[in-house]
Coordinates of C-alpha atoms and ligand atoms in Angstrom, one line a residue:
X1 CA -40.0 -34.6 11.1
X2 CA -37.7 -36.1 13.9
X3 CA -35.8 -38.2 12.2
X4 CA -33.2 -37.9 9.3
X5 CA -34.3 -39.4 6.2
X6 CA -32.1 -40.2 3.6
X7 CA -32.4 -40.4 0.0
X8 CA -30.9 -41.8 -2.7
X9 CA -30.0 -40.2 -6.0
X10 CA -30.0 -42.7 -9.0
X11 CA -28.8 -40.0 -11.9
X12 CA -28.1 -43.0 -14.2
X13 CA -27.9 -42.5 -18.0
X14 CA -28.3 -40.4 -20.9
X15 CA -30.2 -37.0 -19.7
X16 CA -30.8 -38.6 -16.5
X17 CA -28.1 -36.9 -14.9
X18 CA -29.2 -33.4 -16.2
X19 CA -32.6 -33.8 -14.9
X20 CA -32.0 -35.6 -11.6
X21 CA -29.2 -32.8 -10.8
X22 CA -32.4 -30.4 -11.6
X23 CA -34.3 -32.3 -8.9
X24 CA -31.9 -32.3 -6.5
X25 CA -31.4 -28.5 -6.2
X26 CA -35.3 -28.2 -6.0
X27 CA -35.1 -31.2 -3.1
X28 CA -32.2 -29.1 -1.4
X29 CA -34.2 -26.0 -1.6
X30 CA -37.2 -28.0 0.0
X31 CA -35.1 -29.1 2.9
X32 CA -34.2 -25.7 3.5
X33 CA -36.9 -24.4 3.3
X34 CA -39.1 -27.2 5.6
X35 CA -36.1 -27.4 7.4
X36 CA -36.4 -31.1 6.9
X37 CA -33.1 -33.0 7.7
X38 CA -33.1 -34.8 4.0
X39 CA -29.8 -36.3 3.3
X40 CA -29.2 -36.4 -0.4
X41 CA -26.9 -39.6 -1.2
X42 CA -25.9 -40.7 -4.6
X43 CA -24.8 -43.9 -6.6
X44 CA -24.4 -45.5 -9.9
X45 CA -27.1 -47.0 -12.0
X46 CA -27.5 -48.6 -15.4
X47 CA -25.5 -48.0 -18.4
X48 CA -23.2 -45.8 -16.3
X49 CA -22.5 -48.5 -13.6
X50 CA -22.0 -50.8 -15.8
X51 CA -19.4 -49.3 -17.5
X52 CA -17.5 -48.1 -14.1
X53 CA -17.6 -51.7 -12.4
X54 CA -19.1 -54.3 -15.0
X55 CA -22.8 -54.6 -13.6
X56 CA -25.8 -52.5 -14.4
X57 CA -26.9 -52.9 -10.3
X58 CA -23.9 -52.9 -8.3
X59 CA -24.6 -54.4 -4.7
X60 CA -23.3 -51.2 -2.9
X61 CA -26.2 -49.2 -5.0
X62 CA -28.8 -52.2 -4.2
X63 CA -27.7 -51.5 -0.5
X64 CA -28.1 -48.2 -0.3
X65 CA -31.3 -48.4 -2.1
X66 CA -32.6 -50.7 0.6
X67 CA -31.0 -48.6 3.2
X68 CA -32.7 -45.3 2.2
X69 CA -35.9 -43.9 3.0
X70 CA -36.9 -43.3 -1.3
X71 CA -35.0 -43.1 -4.2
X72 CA -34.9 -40.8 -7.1
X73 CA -33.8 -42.1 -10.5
X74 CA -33.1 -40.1 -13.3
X75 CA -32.9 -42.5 -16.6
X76 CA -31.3 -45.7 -17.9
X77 CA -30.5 -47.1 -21.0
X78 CA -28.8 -46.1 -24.1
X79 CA -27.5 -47.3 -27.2
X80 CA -24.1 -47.8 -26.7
X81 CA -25.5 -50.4 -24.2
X82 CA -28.1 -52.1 -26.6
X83 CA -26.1 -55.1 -27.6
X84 CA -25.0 -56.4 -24.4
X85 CA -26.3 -59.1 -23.0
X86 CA -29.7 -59.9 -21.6
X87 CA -28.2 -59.7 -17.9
X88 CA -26.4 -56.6 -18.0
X89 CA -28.6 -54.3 -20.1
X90 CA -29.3 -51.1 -17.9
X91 CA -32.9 -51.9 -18.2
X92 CA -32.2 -54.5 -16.1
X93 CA -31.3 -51.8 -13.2
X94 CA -34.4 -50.5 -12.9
X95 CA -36.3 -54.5 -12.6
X96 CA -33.7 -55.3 -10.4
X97 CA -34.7 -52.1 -8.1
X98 CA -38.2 -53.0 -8.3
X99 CA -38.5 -56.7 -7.7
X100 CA -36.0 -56.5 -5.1
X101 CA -37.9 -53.5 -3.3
X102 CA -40.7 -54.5 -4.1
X103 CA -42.1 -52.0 -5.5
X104 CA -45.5 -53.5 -6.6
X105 CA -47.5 -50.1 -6.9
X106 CA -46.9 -47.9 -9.9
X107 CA -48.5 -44.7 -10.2
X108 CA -48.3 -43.1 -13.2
X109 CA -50.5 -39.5 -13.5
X110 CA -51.4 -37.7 -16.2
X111 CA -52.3 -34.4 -15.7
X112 CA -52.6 -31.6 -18.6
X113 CA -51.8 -28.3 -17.3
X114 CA -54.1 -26.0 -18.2
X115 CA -51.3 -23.9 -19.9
X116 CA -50.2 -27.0 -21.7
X117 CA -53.5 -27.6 -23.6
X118 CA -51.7 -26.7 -27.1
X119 CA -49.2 -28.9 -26.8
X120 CA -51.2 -32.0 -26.3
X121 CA -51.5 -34.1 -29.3
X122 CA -55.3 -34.5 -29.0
X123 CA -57.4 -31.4 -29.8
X124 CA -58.0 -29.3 -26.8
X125 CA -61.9 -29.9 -26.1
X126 CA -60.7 -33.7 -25.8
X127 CA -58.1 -32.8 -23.4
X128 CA -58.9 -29.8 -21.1
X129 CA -58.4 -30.7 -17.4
X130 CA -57.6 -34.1 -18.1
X131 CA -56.8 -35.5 -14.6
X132 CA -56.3 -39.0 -14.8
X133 CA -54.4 -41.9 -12.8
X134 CA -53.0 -45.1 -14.3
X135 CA -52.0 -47.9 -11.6
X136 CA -49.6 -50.5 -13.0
X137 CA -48.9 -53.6 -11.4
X138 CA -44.9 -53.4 -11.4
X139 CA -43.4 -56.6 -10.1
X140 CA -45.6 -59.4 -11.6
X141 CA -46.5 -60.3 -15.0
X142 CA -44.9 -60.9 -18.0
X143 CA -42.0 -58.8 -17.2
X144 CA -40.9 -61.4 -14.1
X145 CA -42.9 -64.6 -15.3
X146 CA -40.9 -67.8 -15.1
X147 CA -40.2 -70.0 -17.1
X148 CA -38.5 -67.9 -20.1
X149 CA -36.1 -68.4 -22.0
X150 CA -34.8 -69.6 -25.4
X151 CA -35.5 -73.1 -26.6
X152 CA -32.3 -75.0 -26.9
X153 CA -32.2 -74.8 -31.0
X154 CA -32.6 -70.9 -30.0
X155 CA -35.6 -70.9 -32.3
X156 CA -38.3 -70.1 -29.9
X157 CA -37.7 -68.0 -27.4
X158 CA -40.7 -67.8 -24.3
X159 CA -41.6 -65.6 -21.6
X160 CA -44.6 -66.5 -19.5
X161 CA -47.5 -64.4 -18.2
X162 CA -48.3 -65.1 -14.7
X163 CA -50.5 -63.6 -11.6
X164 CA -51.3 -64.7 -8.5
X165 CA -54.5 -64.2 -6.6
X166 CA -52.6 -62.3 -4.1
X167 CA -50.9 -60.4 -6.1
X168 CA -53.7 -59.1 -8.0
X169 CA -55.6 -58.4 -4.9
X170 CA -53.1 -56.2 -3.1
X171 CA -52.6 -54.0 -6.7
X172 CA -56.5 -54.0 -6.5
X173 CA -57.0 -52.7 -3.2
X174 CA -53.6 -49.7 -3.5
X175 CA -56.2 -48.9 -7.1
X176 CA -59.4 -48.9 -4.7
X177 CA -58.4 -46.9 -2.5
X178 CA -57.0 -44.1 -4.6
X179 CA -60.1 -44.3 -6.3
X180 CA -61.6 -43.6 -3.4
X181 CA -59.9 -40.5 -2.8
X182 CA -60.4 -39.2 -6.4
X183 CA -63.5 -39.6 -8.5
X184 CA -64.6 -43.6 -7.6
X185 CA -65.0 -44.5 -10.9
X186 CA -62.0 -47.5 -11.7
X187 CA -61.1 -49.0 -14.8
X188 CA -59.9 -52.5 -14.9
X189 CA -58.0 -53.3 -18.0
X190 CA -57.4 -56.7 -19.0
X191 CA -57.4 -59.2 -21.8
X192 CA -60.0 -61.2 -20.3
X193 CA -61.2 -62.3 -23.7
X194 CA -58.4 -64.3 -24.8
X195 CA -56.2 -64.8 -21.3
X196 CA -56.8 -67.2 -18.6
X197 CA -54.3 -64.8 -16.5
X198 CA -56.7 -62.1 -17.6
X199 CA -60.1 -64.2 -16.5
X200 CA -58.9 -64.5 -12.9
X201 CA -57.7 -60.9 -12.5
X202 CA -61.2 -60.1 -13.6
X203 CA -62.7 -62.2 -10.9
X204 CA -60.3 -61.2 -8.2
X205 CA -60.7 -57.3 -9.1
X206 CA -64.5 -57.9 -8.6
X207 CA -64.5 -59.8 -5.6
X208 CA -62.6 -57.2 -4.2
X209 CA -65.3 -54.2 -4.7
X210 CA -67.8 -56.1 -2.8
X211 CA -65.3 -54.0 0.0
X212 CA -65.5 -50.6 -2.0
X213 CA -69.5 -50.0 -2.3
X214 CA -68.8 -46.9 -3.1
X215 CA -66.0 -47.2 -6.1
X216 CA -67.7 -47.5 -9.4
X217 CA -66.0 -50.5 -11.1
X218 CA -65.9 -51.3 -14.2
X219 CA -64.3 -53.2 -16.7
X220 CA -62.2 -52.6 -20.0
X221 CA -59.9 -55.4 -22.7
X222 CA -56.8 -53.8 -23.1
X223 CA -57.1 -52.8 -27.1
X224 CA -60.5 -50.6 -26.4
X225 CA -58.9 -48.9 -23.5
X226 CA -55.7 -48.1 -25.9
X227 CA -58.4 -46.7 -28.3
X228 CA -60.6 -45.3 -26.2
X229 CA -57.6 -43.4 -24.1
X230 CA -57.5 -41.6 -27.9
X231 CA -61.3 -41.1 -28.5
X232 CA -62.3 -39.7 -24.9
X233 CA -59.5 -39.6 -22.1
X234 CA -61.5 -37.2 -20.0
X235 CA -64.4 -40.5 -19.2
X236 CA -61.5 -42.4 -17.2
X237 CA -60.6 -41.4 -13.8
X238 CA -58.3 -44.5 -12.4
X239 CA -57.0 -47.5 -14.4
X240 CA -55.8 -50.1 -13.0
X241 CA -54.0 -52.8 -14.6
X242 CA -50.9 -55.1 -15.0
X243 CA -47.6 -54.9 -15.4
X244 CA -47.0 -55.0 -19.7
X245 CA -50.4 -53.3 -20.6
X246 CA -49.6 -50.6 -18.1
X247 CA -46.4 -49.7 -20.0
X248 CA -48.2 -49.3 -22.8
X249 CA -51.0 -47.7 -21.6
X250 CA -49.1 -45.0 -19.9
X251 CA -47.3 -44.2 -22.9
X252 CA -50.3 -43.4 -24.7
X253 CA -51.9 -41.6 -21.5
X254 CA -48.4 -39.6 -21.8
X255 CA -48.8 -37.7 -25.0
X256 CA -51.8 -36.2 -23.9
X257 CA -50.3 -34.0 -21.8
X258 CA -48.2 -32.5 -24.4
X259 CA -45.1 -34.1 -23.7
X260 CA -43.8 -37.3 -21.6
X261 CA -41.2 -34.5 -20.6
X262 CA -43.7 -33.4 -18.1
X263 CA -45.1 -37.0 -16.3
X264 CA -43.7 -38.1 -12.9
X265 CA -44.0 -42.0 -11.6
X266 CA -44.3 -43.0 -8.4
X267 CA -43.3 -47.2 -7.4
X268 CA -44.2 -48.0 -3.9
X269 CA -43.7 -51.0 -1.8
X270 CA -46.4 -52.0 1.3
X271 CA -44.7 -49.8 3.3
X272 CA -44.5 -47.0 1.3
X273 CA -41.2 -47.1 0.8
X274 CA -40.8 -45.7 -2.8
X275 CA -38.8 -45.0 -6.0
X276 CA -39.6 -42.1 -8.2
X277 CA -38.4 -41.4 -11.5
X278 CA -39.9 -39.3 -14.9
X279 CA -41.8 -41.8 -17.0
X280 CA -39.4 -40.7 -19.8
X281 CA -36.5 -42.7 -20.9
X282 CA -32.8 -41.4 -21.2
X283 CA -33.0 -39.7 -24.4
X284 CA -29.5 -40.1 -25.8
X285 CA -30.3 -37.9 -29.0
X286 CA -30.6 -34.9 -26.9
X287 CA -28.5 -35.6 -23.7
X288 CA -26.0 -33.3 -23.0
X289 CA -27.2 -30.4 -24.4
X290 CA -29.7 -28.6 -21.8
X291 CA -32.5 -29.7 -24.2
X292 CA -34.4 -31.9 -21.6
X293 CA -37.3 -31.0 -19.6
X294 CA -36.9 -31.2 -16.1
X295 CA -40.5 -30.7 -15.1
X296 CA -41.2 -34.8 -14.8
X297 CA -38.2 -35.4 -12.9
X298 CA -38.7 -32.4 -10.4
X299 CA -42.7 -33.5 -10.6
X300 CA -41.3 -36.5 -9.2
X301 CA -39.8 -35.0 -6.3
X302 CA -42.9 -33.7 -5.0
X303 CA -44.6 -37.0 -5.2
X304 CA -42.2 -38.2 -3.1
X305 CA -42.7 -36.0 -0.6
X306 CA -46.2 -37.0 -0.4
X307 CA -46.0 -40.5 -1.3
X308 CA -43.3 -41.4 1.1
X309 CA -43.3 -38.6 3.6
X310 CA -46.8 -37.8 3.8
X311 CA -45.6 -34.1 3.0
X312 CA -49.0 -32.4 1.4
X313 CA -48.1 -29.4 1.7
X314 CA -43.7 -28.5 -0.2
X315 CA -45.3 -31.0 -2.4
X316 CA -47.9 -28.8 -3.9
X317 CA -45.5 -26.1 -3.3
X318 CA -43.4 -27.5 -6.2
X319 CA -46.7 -28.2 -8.5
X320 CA -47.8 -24.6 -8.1
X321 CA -44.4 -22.9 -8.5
X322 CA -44.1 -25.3 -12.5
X323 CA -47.7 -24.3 -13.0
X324 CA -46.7 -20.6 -12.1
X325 CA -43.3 -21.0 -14.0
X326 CA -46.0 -22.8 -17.4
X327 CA -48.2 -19.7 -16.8
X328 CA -45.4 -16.9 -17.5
X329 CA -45.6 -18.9 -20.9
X330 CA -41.8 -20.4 -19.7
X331 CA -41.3 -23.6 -21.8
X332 CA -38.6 -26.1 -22.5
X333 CA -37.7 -27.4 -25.9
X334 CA -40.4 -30.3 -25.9
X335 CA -43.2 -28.1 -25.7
X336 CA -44.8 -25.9 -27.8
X337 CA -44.4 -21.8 -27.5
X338 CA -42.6 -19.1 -28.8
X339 CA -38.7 -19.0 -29.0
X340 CA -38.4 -16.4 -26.8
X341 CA -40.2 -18.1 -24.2
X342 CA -37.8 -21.2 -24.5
X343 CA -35.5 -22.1 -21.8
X344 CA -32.9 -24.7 -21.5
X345 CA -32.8 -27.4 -18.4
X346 CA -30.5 -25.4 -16.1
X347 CA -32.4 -22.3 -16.4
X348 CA -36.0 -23.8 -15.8
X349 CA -35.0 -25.2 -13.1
X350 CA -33.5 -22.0 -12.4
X351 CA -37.3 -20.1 -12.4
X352 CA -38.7 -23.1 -10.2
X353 CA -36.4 -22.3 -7.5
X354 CA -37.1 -18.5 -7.8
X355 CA -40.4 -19.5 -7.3
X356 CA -40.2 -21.6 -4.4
X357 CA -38.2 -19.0 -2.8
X358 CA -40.2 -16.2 -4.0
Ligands
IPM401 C1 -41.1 -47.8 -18.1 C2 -40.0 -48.3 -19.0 C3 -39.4 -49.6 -18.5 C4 -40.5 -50.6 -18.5 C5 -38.2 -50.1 -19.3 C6 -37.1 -49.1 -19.4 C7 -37.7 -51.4 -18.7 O1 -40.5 -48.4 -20.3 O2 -40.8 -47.6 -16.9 O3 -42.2 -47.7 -18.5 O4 -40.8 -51.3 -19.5 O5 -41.1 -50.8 -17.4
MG402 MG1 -42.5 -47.7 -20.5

């Protein structure tokens, strides 16, 4: 690469910090490695900003953010945050990051390494070599529908589901496409039974395969896909939906590969710009205490690399040197194995980066 990229490090709350640090020594070990001219840069997010200057998004983070080149976020969120208000929960970091990036493209894996198979909660013939892709509309829906709100008498409170033609459209075609490059079989999951939001992404998401002949399209409501996610995972290959029944969804899809500890996300704007972050929360029961998995968050790092950096190849250098690291029978406390095998964050971390220098 010619020019110096930089990203930002968003360590956050909870055992964010312990598995973003995890990341960045894998990242630094990349850079040396590539010689790539990353430049690692760092700033408060969430529950943590908010208690050093009173917002959960400070401006000089937002700037940065829009400044850098990606962003890796560790966690947000926590109890001791839970009862503030509305407007300056943590969660209200990471929306902030996303609306005001743009970040419209979520893509949220789930792969089962084949060493992982016992640790799934399905039974293994369900699960072996599942390899599938959920796409999540991230900046639209529910989540950002105005008008919400509480009625005056603060009785009823509101939020509002809404989608745009456009909107759906350019989610569709990011969903196309990586079908394209995968199986071509996509999954549309809607409501379309019961929500008029629901009947036009249906139409939208088919006129749009008229351009992708060869994607096979097909369409799913949201409470069989939940069900059949648990039945048979292994029939879908991308799913592509919106922004609430995408968190959900992806939960669901996490479990299967025997822990959410081990599932990266990827948000991406039209220019590729994008922030990565494990699709685990901040886990304040165990923070602090080496107990986290840093797999997702160091997964992450290697879908930057190729998300935002076209990078192929240090990118499947991190994947091979976990599944090499998963092989040895090396786990972390959220997955299944012997004691003797068990390892705490610092020290798996450790035997990725005697891999990747190995
Ligand atoms: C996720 C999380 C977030 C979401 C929360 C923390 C706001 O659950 O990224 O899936 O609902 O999008
Ligand atoms: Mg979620």
């Amino acid at each position: 690469m010619n020019k110096k990229k930089t990203i930002l490090f968003l360590p956050g709350d909870g055992i964010g910090p312990e598995v973003s640090y995890s990341a960045k020594s894998i990242l630094e070990s990349i850079n040396e490695i590539y010689n790539l001219d990353f430049i690692i840069e760092e700033a408060l997010v969430g529950g943590s900003a908010y208690d050093q200057t009173g917002v959960p998004l400070p401006e000089e983070t937002l700037n940065a953010a829009r400044k850098s080149d990606a962003i890796l976020l560790g966690a947000v969120g926590g109890p001791k945050w839970d009862d503030l208000d509305y407007q300056y929960r943590p969660e209200r970091a990471l929306l902030g990051l996303r609306s005001e990036l743009d970040l419209f493209a979520n893509f949220r894996p789930a792969i089962l390494s084949e060493y992982l198979t016992a640790s799934s909660s399905l039974k293994s013939e369900k699960v072996e070599n599942l390899d599938l892709l959920i796409i999540r509309e991230l900046t639209g829906g529910i989540y950002f529908g105005e008008p919400r709100g509480r009625k005056e008498d603060k009785k009823e409170a509101f939020n509002t589901m809404i989608y745009s033609h456009e909107e759906i459209e350019r989610i569709g075609r990011v969903a196309f496409e990586a079908a394209q490059k995968r199986n071509k079989n996509l999954c549309s999951v809607d409501k379309a039974n019961v929500l008029e939001v629901s009947v036009l992404w249906r139409e939208v998401i088919t006129d749009l395969s008229k351009n992708y002949p060869d994607v096979n399209l097909s369409h799913m409501l949201v409470d069989n896909a939940a069900m059949q996610l648990v039945r048979e995972p292994k029939q879908f290959d991308v799913i592509v939906t919106g922004n609430l029944f995408g968190d959900i969804l992806s939960d669901i899809a996490a479990m299967m590969t025997g822990s959410i500890g081990m599932l990266p996300s990827a948000s991406i704007n039209s220019e590729n710009k994008g922030m990565f972050e494990p699709v685990h929360g901040s886990a304040p029961d165990i923070a602090g205490q080496g107990l986290a998995n840093p797999l997702a968050a160091i997964l992450s790092v290697a879908m930057m690399l190729r998300y935002s950096f076209g990078l192929e190849e240090p990118a499947s250098k991190i994947e091979e040197a976990i599944e090499k690291v998963l092989k040895e029978g090396y786990r972390t406390n959220d997955l299944e194995g012997p004691e003797d095998m068990k390892l705490n964050t610092d020290q798996m971390s450790q035997k990725i980066l005697e891999n990747l220098r190995g």
